[in-house]
mmCIF file of C-alpha atoms and ligand atoms in Angstrom:
data_model
loop_
_atom_site.group_PDB
_atom_site.id
_atom_site.type_symbol
_atom_site.label_atom_id
_atom_site.label_comp_id
_atom_site.label_asym_id
_atom_site.label_seq_id
_atom_site.Cartn_x
_atom_site.Cartn_y
_atom_site.Cartn_z
ATOM 1 C CA UNK M 9 110.079 33.474 38.795
ATOM 2 C CA UNK M 10 111.153 33.742 42.848
ATOM 3 C CA UNK M 11 110.581 31.485 45.645
ATOM 4 C CA UNK M 12 109.431 33.019 48.750
ATOM 5 C CA UNK M 13 106.975 32.719 51.796
ATOM 6 C CA UNK M 14 106.101 36.180 52.226
ATOM 7 C CA UNK M 15 103.217 37.107 49.809
ATOM 8 C CA UNK M 16 104.706 40.648 50.178
ATOM 9 C CA UNK M 17 107.717 39.196 49.211
ATOM 10 C CA UNK M 18 109.304 42.299 47.951
ATOM 11 C CA UNK M 19 111.106 40.000 44.854
ATOM 12 C CA UNK M 20 108.112 38.497 44.754
ATOM 13 C CA UNK M 21 105.703 41.421 43.662
ATOM 14 C CA UNK M 22 107.712 42.284 40.388
ATOM 15 C CA UNK M 23 108.427 38.648 39.786
ATOM 16 C CA UNK M 24 106.566 37.262 36.736
ATOM 17 C CA UNK M 25 106.031 33.700 39.052
ATOM 18 C CA UNK M 26 105.591 34.273 42.859
ATOM 19 C CA UNK M 27 105.866 31.105 44.117
ATOM 20 C CA UNK M 28 104.580 30.975 47.754
ATOM 21 C CA UNK M 29 106.078 28.215 49.895
ATOM 22 C CA UNK M 30 108.013 27.535 52.244
ATOM 23 C CA UNK M 31 112.105 27.244 50.666
ATOM 24 C CA UNK M 32 112.298 23.660 51.792
ATOM 25 C CA UNK M 33 109.067 22.828 50.627
ATOM 26 C CA UNK M 34 109.416 20.193 47.925
ATOM 27 C CA UNK M 35 106.970 20.969 45.661
ATOM 28 C CA UNK M 36 107.708 24.666 46.011
ATOM 29 C CA UNK M 37 111.409 23.723 45.080
ATOM 30 C CA UNK M 38 109.749 21.656 41.999
ATOM 31 C CA UNK M 39 108.074 24.177 40.814
ATOM 32 C CA UNK M 40 111.114 26.540 40.626
ATOM 33 C CA UNK M 41 113.067 24.265 38.740
ATOM 34 C CA UNK M 42 110.606 23.572 36.391
ATOM 35 C CA UNK M 43 110.840 27.017 35.531
ATOM 36 C CA UNK M 44 114.593 28.052 35.920
ATOM 37 C CA UNK M 45 117.997 26.715 34.108
ATOM 38 C CA UNK M 46 119.626 28.368 37.186
ATOM 39 C CA UNK M 47 119.010 29.385 40.468
ATOM 40 C CA UNK M 48 120.871 31.907 43.035
ATOM 41 C CA UNK M 49 119.421 32.886 46.122
ATOM 42 C CA UNK M 50 119.356 36.848 47.903
ATOM 43 C CA UNK M 51 118.672 36.091 51.345
ATOM 44 C CA UNK M 52 121.367 34.003 52.500
ATOM 45 C CA UNK M 53 119.280 32.105 55.303
ATOM 46 C CA UNK M 54 117.578 30.060 52.964
ATOM 47 C CA UNK M 55 118.511 26.547 54.039
ATOM 48 C CA UNK M 56 121.312 25.430 52.465
ATOM 49 C CA UNK M 57 119.722 21.864 52.090
ATOM 50 C CA UNK M 58 116.535 23.783 49.462
ATOM 51 C CA UNK M 59 119.774 24.631 47.359
ATOM 52 C CA UNK M 60 121.553 21.014 47.302
ATOM 53 C CA UNK M 61 118.005 20.068 46.287
ATOM 54 C CA UNK M 62 117.514 22.216 43.382
ATOM 55 C CA UNK M 63 121.141 21.367 41.936
ATOM 56 C CA UNK M 64 120.689 17.649 41.355
ATOM 57 C CA UNK M 65 118.384 19.671 37.997
ATOM 58 C CA UNK M 66 119.381 23.141 37.325
ATOM 59 C CA UNK M 67 122.738 25.380 37.595
ATOM 60 C CA UNK M 68 123.205 26.630 41.759
ATOM 61 C CA UNK M 69 125.084 29.639 42.340
ATOM 62 C CA UNK M 70 126.790 30.017 44.810
ATOM 63 C CA UNK M 71 126.392 26.343 45.888
ATOM 64 C CA UNK M 72 125.102 25.071 49.074
ATOM 65 C CA UNK M 73 128.029 23.705 50.428
ATOM 66 C CA UNK M 74 129.687 27.429 50.417
ATOM 67 C CA UNK M 75 126.068 28.688 51.785
ATOM 68 C CA UNK M 76 126.494 26.459 54.366
ATOM 69 C CA UNK M 77 130.226 28.020 55.750
ATOM 70 C CA UNK M 78 128.307 31.415 54.962
ATOM 71 C CA UNK M 79 125.138 30.555 57.494
ATOM 72 C CA UNK M 80 127.115 29.113 60.296
ATOM 73 C CA UNK M 81 130.194 31.729 61.911
ATOM 74 C CA UNK M 82 132.088 28.987 63.327
ATOM 75 C CA UNK M 83 132.486 26.742 60.045
ATOM 76 C CA UNK M 84 132.903 30.621 58.074
ATOM 77 C CA UNK M 85 135.879 31.765 60.766
ATOM 78 C CA UNK M 86 137.343 27.748 60.044
ATOM 79 C CA UNK M 87 137.506 28.738 56.667
ATOM 80 C CA UNK M 88 138.833 32.333 56.895
ATOM 81 C CA UNK M 89 141.594 30.851 58.712
ATOM 82 C CA UNK M 90 142.694 28.123 56.343
ATOM 83 C CA UNK M 91 143.006 31.039 53.323
ATOM 84 C CA UNK M 92 145.571 32.681 56.187
ATOM 85 C CA UNK M 93 143.325 35.473 56.648
ATOM 86 C CA UNK M 94 143.251 36.862 60.812
ATOM 87 C CA UNK M 95 139.799 36.946 62.564
ATOM 88 C CA UNK M 96 138.911 38.233 65.378
ATOM 89 C CA UNK M 97 139.926 36.048 68.409
ATOM 90 C CA UNK M 98 137.164 34.015 69.155
ATOM 91 C CA UNK M 99 135.516 30.931 71.049
ATOM 92 C CA UNK M 100 133.002 28.512 69.951
ATOM 93 C CA UNK M 101 130.309 28.378 72.850
ATOM 94 C CA UNK M 102 128.140 25.410 72.892
ATOM 95 C CA UNK M 103 128.368 23.420 75.738
ATOM 96 C CA UNK M 104 128.545 24.489 79.506
ATOM 97 C CA UNK M 105 131.612 23.241 79.363
ATOM 98 C CA UNK M 106 132.937 25.482 76.484
ATOM 99 C CA UNK M 107 131.074 28.376 78.694
ATOM 100 C CA UNK M 108 133.238 27.607 81.791
ATOM 101 C CA UNK M 109 136.747 27.662 79.858
ATOM 102 C CA UNK M 110 136.401 30.956 77.796
ATOM 103 C CA UNK M 111 139.265 33.005 78.202
ATOM 104 C CA UNK M 112 139.244 36.413 79.988
ATOM 105 C CA UNK M 113 141.053 38.114 77.306
ATOM 106 C CA UNK M 114 138.081 37.263 75.007
ATOM 107 C CA UNK M 115 135.919 40.272 77.260
ATOM 108 C CA UNK M 116 134.613 43.039 76.804
ATOM 109 C CA UNK M 117 133.424 40.784 73.280
ATOM 110 C CA UNK M 118 130.294 40.316 71.592
ATOM 111 C CA UNK M 119 128.106 36.543 70.889
ATOM 112 C CA UNK M 120 126.398 35.765 68.249
ATOM 113 C CA UNK M 121 124.849 32.941 67.320
ATOM 114 C CA UNK M 122 126.572 30.799 65.337
ATOM 115 C CA UNK M 123 123.788 31.276 62.656
ATOM 116 C CA UNK M 124 120.636 33.266 61.399
ATOM 117 C CA UNK M 125 122.048 36.443 62.606
ATOM 118 C CA UNK M 126 121.814 39.667 60.406
ATOM 119 C CA UNK M 127 121.921 43.918 61.091
ATOM 120 C CA UNK M 128 122.953 43.042 64.254
ATOM 121 C CA UNK M 129 120.612 40.669 65.477
ATOM 122 C CA UNK M 130 121.099 37.563 67.955
ATOM 123 C CA UNK M 131 124.087 39.593 69.773
ATOM 124 C CA UNK M 132 124.807 40.456 72.896
ATOM 125 C CA UNK M 133 127.680 43.227 73.973
ATOM 126 C CA UNK M 134 129.253 41.487 77.666
ATOM 127 C CA UNK M 135 131.782 43.085 79.643
ATOM 128 C CA UNK M 136 132.134 39.850 82.461
ATOM 129 C CA UNK M 137 132.118 35.968 82.475
ATOM 130 C CA UNK M 138 128.454 36.459 84.455
ATOM 131 C CA UNK M 139 127.388 39.177 81.578
ATOM 132 C CA UNK M 140 128.757 36.043 79.171
ATOM 133 C CA UNK M 141 126.195 33.071 80.872
ATOM 134 C CA UNK M 142 123.467 36.022 81.422
ATOM 135 C CA UNK M 143 123.111 35.809 78.153
ATOM 136 C CA UNK M 144 123.936 32.951 76.939
ATOM 137 C CA UNK M 145 120.863 31.789 79.108
ATOM 138 C CA UNK M 146 118.575 34.411 77.148
ATOM 139 C CA UNK M 147 119.601 33.219 73.452
ATOM 140 C CA UNK M 148 118.521 30.672 74.456
ATOM 141 C CA UNK M 149 121.640 28.511 74.573
ATOM 142 C CA UNK M 150 121.678 28.076 71.376
ATOM 143 C CA UNK M 151 125.426 27.386 69.350
ATOM 144 C CA UNK M 152 127.514 30.644 70.008
ATOM 145 C CA UNK M 153 130.633 32.352 68.997
ATOM 146 C CA UNK M 154 132.345 34.546 71.408
ATOM 147 C CA UNK M 155 134.039 37.449 69.914
ATOM 148 C CA UNK M 156 136.562 39.600 71.519
ATOM 149 C CA UNK M 157 135.832 43.295 70.703
ATOM 150 C CA UNK M 158 137.542 45.279 69.016
ATOM 151 C CA UNK M 159 139.817 48.628 68.351
ATOM 152 C CA UNK M 160 138.197 49.136 64.918
ATOM 153 C CA UNK M 161 139.482 52.361 62.889
ATOM 154 C CA UNK M 162 137.042 51.322 60.193
ATOM 155 C CA UNK M 163 135.276 48.638 57.990
ATOM 156 C CA UNK M 164 135.402 48.454 54.913
ATOM 157 C CA UNK M 165 133.782 45.420 52.474
ATOM 158 C CA UNK M 166 135.212 43.913 48.912
ATOM 159 C CA UNK M 167 132.054 42.376 46.633
ATOM 160 C CA UNK M 168 133.757 39.843 44.078
ATOM 161 C CA UNK M 169 132.159 37.762 41.285
ATOM 162 C CA UNK M 170 134.149 34.259 40.886
ATOM 163 C CA UNK M 171 132.711 31.993 37.612
ATOM 164 C CA UNK M 172 132.992 28.338 37.463
ATOM 165 C CA UNK M 173 135.798 28.967 35.423
ATOM 166 C CA UNK M 174 137.661 30.600 38.486
ATOM 167 C CA UNK M 175 137.606 33.944 36.855
ATOM 168 C CA UNK M 176 137.833 36.179 39.485
ATOM 169 C CA UNK M 177 136.691 40.175 39.030
ATOM 170 C CA UNK M 178 135.473 42.370 42.430
ATOM 171 C CA UNK M 179 134.429 46.564 42.784
ATOM 172 C CA UNK M 180 136.262 48.938 44.123
ATOM 173 C CA UNK M 181 136.642 48.200 47.925
ATOM 174 C CA UNK M 182 133.460 50.128 50.150
ATOM 175 C CA UNK M 183 134.133 51.730 53.195
ATOM 176 C CA UNK M 184 131.421 51.394 55.607
ATOM 177 C CA UNK M 185 129.869 52.663 58.729
ATOM 178 C CA UNK M 186 127.438 51.233 60.164
ATOM 179 C CA UNK M 187 124.586 51.999 63.039
ATOM 180 C CA UNK M 188 123.765 49.679 65.697
ATOM 181 C CA UNK M 189 125.393 46.491 64.372
ATOM 182 C CA UNK M 190 123.081 47.848 61.020
ATOM 183 C CA UNK M 191 125.088 49.207 57.605
ATOM 184 C CA UNK M 192 124.604 53.252 57.793
ATOM 185 C CA UNK M 193 126.421 54.587 55.266
ATOM 186 C CA UNK M 194 128.842 53.703 52.183
ATOM 187 C CA UNK M 195 131.562 55.508 50.584
ATOM 188 C CA UNK M 196 133.324 54.460 47.398
ATOM 189 C CA UNK M 197 135.901 56.880 45.745
ATOM 190 C CA UNK M 198 139.186 57.328 44.873
ATOM 191 C CA UNK M 199 140.867 57.727 48.644
ATOM 192 C CA UNK M 200 138.497 56.815 50.595
ATOM 193 C CA UNK M 201 140.883 54.125 52.077
ATOM 194 C CA UNK M 202 144.834 54.067 51.978
ATOM 195 C CA UNK M 203 145.791 51.687 48.952
ATOM 196 C CA UNK M 204 148.561 49.231 50.431
ATOM 197 C CA UNK M 205 144.698 48.765 52.511
ATOM 198 C CA UNK M 206 142.546 48.337 48.862
ATOM 199 C CA UNK M 207 145.058 46.007 48.206
ATOM 200 C CA UNK M 208 145.269 43.406 51.209
ATOM 201 C CA UNK M 209 141.556 43.799 51.251
ATOM 202 C CA UNK M 210 141.219 42.228 47.724
ATOM 203 C CA UNK M 211 143.568 39.617 48.210
ATOM 204 C CA UNK M 212 142.126 38.356 50.967
ATOM 205 C CA UNK M 213 138.733 37.898 49.455
ATOM 206 C CA UNK M 214 140.071 36.859 46.551
ATOM 207 C CA UNK M 215 141.458 33.654 48.225
ATOM 208 C CA UNK M 216 138.352 32.917 50.633
ATOM 209 C CA UNK M 217 136.439 32.678 47.438
ATOM 210 C CA UNK M 218 138.850 30.352 46.078
ATOM 211 C CA UNK M 219 139.050 28.589 48.953
ATOM 212 C CA UNK M 220 135.266 27.556 48.203
ATOM 213 C CA UNK M 221 135.320 27.000 44.907
ATOM 214 C CA UNK M 222 132.965 29.889 45.006
ATOM 215 C CA UNK M 223 130.119 31.133 41.848
ATOM 216 C CA UNK M 224 128.659 34.506 42.522
ATOM 217 C CA UNK M 225 129.117 37.112 44.005
ATOM 218 C CA UNK M 226 130.369 37.312 47.534
ATOM 219 C CA UNK M 227 130.690 40.151 49.644
ATOM 220 C CA UNK M 228 133.619 40.379 52.594
ATOM 221 C CA UNK M 229 133.410 42.411 55.060
ATOM 222 C CA UNK M 230 136.305 43.789 57.112
ATOM 223 C CA UNK M 231 138.125 45.169 60.289
ATOM 224 C CA UNK M 232 140.510 47.800 60.202
ATOM 225 C CA UNK M 233 141.821 48.129 63.967
ATOM 226 C CA UNK M 234 143.324 51.268 65.318
ATOM 227 C CA UNK M 235 147.101 51.545 64.546
ATOM 228 C CA UNK M 236 148.397 51.969 67.360
ATOM 229 C CA UNK M 237 145.967 49.252 69.217
ATOM 230 C CA UNK M 238 147.789 45.716 71.407
ATOM 231 C CA UNK M 239 145.490 44.202 68.931
ATOM 232 C CA UNK M 240 146.781 45.711 65.568
ATOM 233 C CA UNK M 241 150.109 44.377 66.607
ATOM 234 C CA UNK M 242 148.896 40.710 66.719
ATOM 235 C CA UNK M 243 146.497 40.395 64.463
ATOM 236 C CA UNK M 244 148.242 42.604 61.823
ATOM 237 C CA UNK M 245 145.418 45.285 61.138
ATOM 238 C CA UNK M 246 143.199 44.426 58.957
ATOM 239 C CA UNK M 247 140.919 41.100 60.124
ATOM 240 C CA UNK M 248 137.678 39.606 58.164
ATOM 241 C CA UNK M 249 134.188 39.750 60.060
ATOM 242 C CA UNK M 250 132.222 37.783 58.007
ATOM 243 C CA UNK M 251 131.219 37.003 54.533
ATOM 244 C CA UNK M 252 128.075 37.073 52.529
ATOM 245 C CA UNK M 253 127.626 34.755 49.734
ATOM 246 C CA UNK M 254 124.990 36.946 47.567
ATOM 247 C CA UNK M 255 124.819 40.315 46.575
ATOM 248 C CA UNK M 256 125.333 42.463 49.229
ATOM 249 C CA UNK M 257 123.967 46.270 50.637
ATOM 250 C CA UNK M 258 127.340 47.855 50.685
ATOM 251 C CA UNK M 259 127.563 47.422 47.428
ATOM 252 C CA UNK M 260 124.503 48.776 46.002
ATOM 253 C CA UNK M 261 126.220 51.839 44.652
ATOM 254 C CA UNK M 262 127.613 49.372 41.979
ATOM 255 C CA UNK M 263 123.832 49.798 40.310
ATOM 256 C CA UNK M 264 124.427 53.948 39.849
ATOM 257 C CA UNK M 265 128.129 54.353 40.372
ATOM 258 C CA UNK M 266 129.576 51.019 38.510
ATOM 259 C CA UNK M 267 128.984 50.500 34.562
ATOM 260 C CA UNK M 268 128.553 46.748 35.546
ATOM 261 C CA UNK M 269 126.471 46.212 38.776
ATOM 262 C CA UNK M 270 126.336 43.802 41.201
ATOM 263 C CA UNK M 271 123.234 42.511 39.927
ATOM 264 C CA UNK M 272 124.560 42.181 36.689
ATOM 265 C CA UNK M 273 127.747 40.337 37.764
ATOM 266 C CA UNK M 274 125.262 37.588 39.446
ATOM 267 C CA UNK M 275 123.496 36.937 36.540
ATOM 268 C CA UNK M 276 126.567 36.657 34.177
ATOM 269 C CA UNK M 277 127.860 34.021 37.486
ATOM 270 C CA UNK M 278 124.861 31.825 37.078
ATOM 271 C CA UNK M 279 124.483 32.140 32.974
ATOM 272 C CA UNK M 280 128.217 31.362 32.443
ATOM 273 C CA UNK M 281 128.820 34.421 30.430
ATOM 274 C CA UNK M 282 132.418 36.430 30.840
ATOM 275 C CA UNK M 283 133.128 38.586 33.395
ATOM 276 C CA UNK M 284 134.876 42.187 33.010
ATOM 277 C CA UNK M 285 136.433 43.926 35.428
ATOM 278 C CA UNK M 286 134.072 46.773 36.842
ATOM 279 C CA UNK M 287 134.961 50.266 36.760
ATOM 280 C CA UNK M 288 133.039 53.034 38.598
ATOM 281 C CA UNK M 289 132.852 56.454 36.610
ATOM 282 C CA UNK M 290 131.412 58.488 39.681
ATOM 283 C CA UNK M 291 132.550 59.058 43.075
ATOM 284 C CA UNK M 292 129.557 57.879 45.572
ATOM 285 C CA UNK M 293 127.822 57.530 48.767
ATOM 286 C CA UNK M 294 124.990 55.307 49.318
ATOM 287 C CA UNK M 295 122.554 55.910 52.573
ATOM 288 C CA UNK M 296 120.641 53.221 53.573
ATOM 289 C CA UNK M 297 117.060 53.819 54.735
ATOM 290 C CA UNK M 298 116.146 52.853 57.359
ATOM 291 C CA UNK M 299 112.536 52.063 58.698
ATOM 292 C CA UNK M 300 113.342 54.912 61.372
ATOM 293 C CA UNK M 301 112.769 57.920 59.210
ATOM 294 C CA UNK M 302 109.386 57.078 58.051
ATOM 295 C CA UNK M 303 106.875 59.545 59.881
ATOM 296 C CA UNK M 304 104.061 58.496 62.187
ATOM 297 C CA UNK M 305 101.634 57.520 58.412
ATOM 298 C CA UNK M 306 104.002 59.640 55.970
ATOM 299 C CA UNK M 307 106.393 59.401 53.623
ATOM 300 C CA UNK M 308 110.475 61.049 54.105
ATOM 301 C CA UNK M 309 110.155 64.273 51.886
ATOM 302 C CA UNK M 310 111.144 62.284 48.619
ATOM 303 C CA UNK M 311 110.762 65.138 46.368
ATOM 304 C CA UNK M 312 112.912 67.846 47.982
ATOM 305 C CA UNK M 313 115.406 64.726 48.363
ATOM 306 C CA UNK M 314 115.532 64.346 44.997
ATOM 307 C CA UNK M 315 115.677 67.874 43.915
ATOM 308 C CA UNK M 316 119.663 67.359 45.358
ATOM 309 C CA UNK M 317 121.931 66.798 41.768
ATOM 310 C CA UNK M 318 123.115 62.770 41.389
ATOM 311 C CA UNK M 319 120.639 61.784 43.474
ATOM 312 C CA UNK M 320 118.778 58.000 43.171
ATOM 313 C CA UNK M 321 116.443 56.776 44.991
ATOM 314 C CA UNK M 322 115.684 52.739 45.349
ATOM 315 C CA UNK M 323 112.683 52.103 47.338
ATOM 316 C CA UNK M 324 112.109 47.855 48.638
ATOM 317 C CA UNK M 325 108.117 48.112 48.310
ATOM 318 C CA UNK M 326 107.992 46.510 51.733
ATOM 319 C CA UNK M 327 104.462 46.580 52.759
ATOM 320 C CA UNK M 328 105.772 48.524 56.742
ATOM 321 C CA UNK M 329 108.546 50.339 57.992
ATOM 322 C CA UNK M 330 109.468 49.818 61.779
ATOM 323 C CA UNK M 331 112.322 50.777 63.259
ATOM 324 C CA UNK M 332 116.229 49.421 61.720
ATOM 325 C CA UNK M 333 114.011 47.933 59.339
ATOM 326 C CA UNK M 334 116.268 48.714 55.822
ATOM 327 C CA UNK M 335 113.675 49.972 53.425
ATOM 328 C CA UNK M 336 115.810 51.243 50.995
ATOM 329 C CA UNK M 337 119.016 53.893 49.896
ATOM 330 C CA UNK M 338 119.401 56.313 48.187
ATOM 331 C CA UNK M 339 123.036 56.543 46.114
ATOM 332 C CA UNK M 340 124.584 59.752 45.646
ATOM 333 C CA UNK M 341 126.999 60.322 42.443
ATOM 334 C CA UNK M 342 128.624 63.655 41.357
ATOM 335 C CA UNK M 343 131.888 64.599 39.523
ATOM 336 C CA UNK M 344 133.922 64.468 42.973
ATOM 337 C CA UNK M 345 134.531 63.005 46.259
ATOM 338 C CA UNK M 346 133.819 66.667 47.802
ATOM 339 C CA UNK M 347 130.362 67.319 45.896
ATOM 340 C CA UNK M 348 129.220 63.655 46.254
ATOM 341 C CA UNK M 349 129.440 64.325 50.394
ATOM 342 C CA UNK M 350 128.622 67.960 50.504
ATOM 343 C CA UNK M 351 124.672 66.325 48.734
ATOM 344 C CA UNK M 352 125.069 63.535 50.647
ATOM 345 C CA UNK M 353 125.035 64.624 53.986
ATOM 346 C CA UNK M 354 122.368 67.511 53.134
ATOM 347 C CA UNK M 355 120.292 64.568 51.509
ATOM 348 C CA UNK M 356 120.600 62.603 55.124
ATOM 349 C CA UNK M 357 119.987 66.312 56.659
ATOM 350 C CA UNK M 358 116.330 66.706 54.796
ATOM 351 C CA UNK M 359 115.723 62.740 56.269
ATOM 352 C CA UNK M 360 117.191 62.857 60.070
ATOM 353 C CA UNK M 361 119.832 60.688 59.216
ATOM 354 C CA UNK M 362 122.673 61.500 61.114
ATOM 355 C CA UNK M 363 125.686 63.115 60.096
ATOM 356 C CA UNK M 364 128.708 60.823 59.109
HETATM 357 P P1 ATP K 6 124.767 41.222 58.620
HETATM 358 O O1 ATP K 6 124.124 42.870 58.498
HETATM 359 O O2 ATP K 6 126.522 42.763 58.425
HETATM 360 O O3 ATP K 6 125.239 40.577 58.623
HETATM 361 P P2 ATP K 6 125.191 40.969 61.139
HETATM 362 O O4 ATP K 6 124.431 41.096 62.804
HETATM 363 O O5 ATP K 6 126.202 39.771 60.959
HETATM 364 O O6 ATP K 6 125.617 42.071 59.721
HETATM 365 P P3 ATP K 6 128.554 41.718 62.352
HETATM 366 O O7 ATP K 6 128.641 41.692 61.182
HETATM 367 O O8 ATP K 6 128.815 40.503 63.251
HETATM 368 O O9 ATP K 6 127.313 41.216 62.269
HETATM 369 O O10 ATP K 6 128.477 43.058 63.552
HETATM 370 C C1 ATP K 6 127.337 44.247 62.888
HETATM 371 C C2 ATP K 6 128.604 44.923 63.432
HETATM 372 O O11 ATP K 6 128.835 45.247 64.798
HETATM 373 C C3 ATP K 6 129.910 45.131 62.312
HETATM 374 O O12 ATP K 6 130.011 46.237 61.461
HETATM 375 C C4 ATP K 6 131.160 46.243 63.393
HETATM 376 O O13 ATP K 6 130.116 47.576 63.338
HETATM 377 C C5 ATP K 6 130.904 45.136 65.236
HETATM 378 N N1 ATP K 6 131.456 44.607 65.243
HETATM 379 C C6 ATP K 6 130.767 43.204 65.075
HETATM 380 N N2 ATP K 6 131.881 42.155 65.635
HETATM 381 C C7 ATP K 6 132.283 43.025 66.343
HETATM 382 C C8 ATP K 6 133.655 43.362 66.797
HETATM 383 N N3 ATP K 6 134.590 41.531 67.223
HETATM 384 N N4 ATP K 6 134.810 44.167 67.682
HETATM 385 C C9 ATP K 6 134.253 45.812 67.223
HETATM 386 N N5 ATP K 6 133.386 46.113 66.846
HETATM 387 C C10 ATP K 6 132.514 44.532 65.741
HETATM 388 MG MG1 MG K 7 128.126 41.685 59.294
#
């Protein structure tokens, strides 16, 4: 059963029961509670209060507290710091006084709304104090976080699944390419990242999950800094960006390339079933399919793409394609990283996705 206010909700369309009310509607929550033994959230901006309400009568994971932390960039950063994982230098901006005292060395930076941001929405890049003030006004002076712009060598993410008993497993670490603040490509295979980095990222992600007694699937996104930069010298090279309290776009490859997908892990944590360490059986590359590649009134050349070996197409059933909207993804699997890379580039070429 799915509760989603959107009549065209992709999950609602494939569920047995689509409860179409606001997330906080008491009658809607009651219906969900009557239908389900356990409840989870797939979209991180479901109000934590709705989860707290459901938790009176049902198993709810992740818990409202962990979701509330992930929904607020300022709280999220304090949590990361309390777990001993470095974050980008930042300042919380909630009042004009806080704006006035922002130190110059946080510029150039990215002003991000503290809540409700995703896919680069609610973010403005600023270079001067004047631009910062104008950007905050443009964002209607809502609570924000200004983050120092860091020199990124690459980005990666770790998906962990943690059970109520504290057992914690992880998917192989994903290497991610973002374009315009939106995930574009995820590459996962042996050698995609230096082994020492992989180990540090997994340890950091698990400590972040343990620190909130997290139950469910959690994705932690990291920045890897340019090794010869001043930022890398002060922050230590690996910086946590944010966490998503749910199966994550960067983990979608696990459906086709691992013996246990992030979605199965989610069900297992929810149902209190044992967690086993997932094994990746094929190197893989995932391409996000944004609305941008839909021709006017038509569809992308799926048949040509599916004629390439090891391509797996997943479309979400969203009614309309628009710029920047995630419509689906294509996972490419194969015998070797080189082969997967060549096929993914061919698919990207057919679809009009820039090479990587
Ligand atoms: P998501 O869809 O992942 O929730 P979001 O809207 O929350 O995205 P962020 O993850 O904060 O956005 O930022 C999106 C991307 O912008 C990052 O993956 C990175 O490429 C770039 N970016 C964000 N913050 C910084 C920073 N401090 N320095 C350099 N690049 C950054
Ligand atoms: Mg992000």
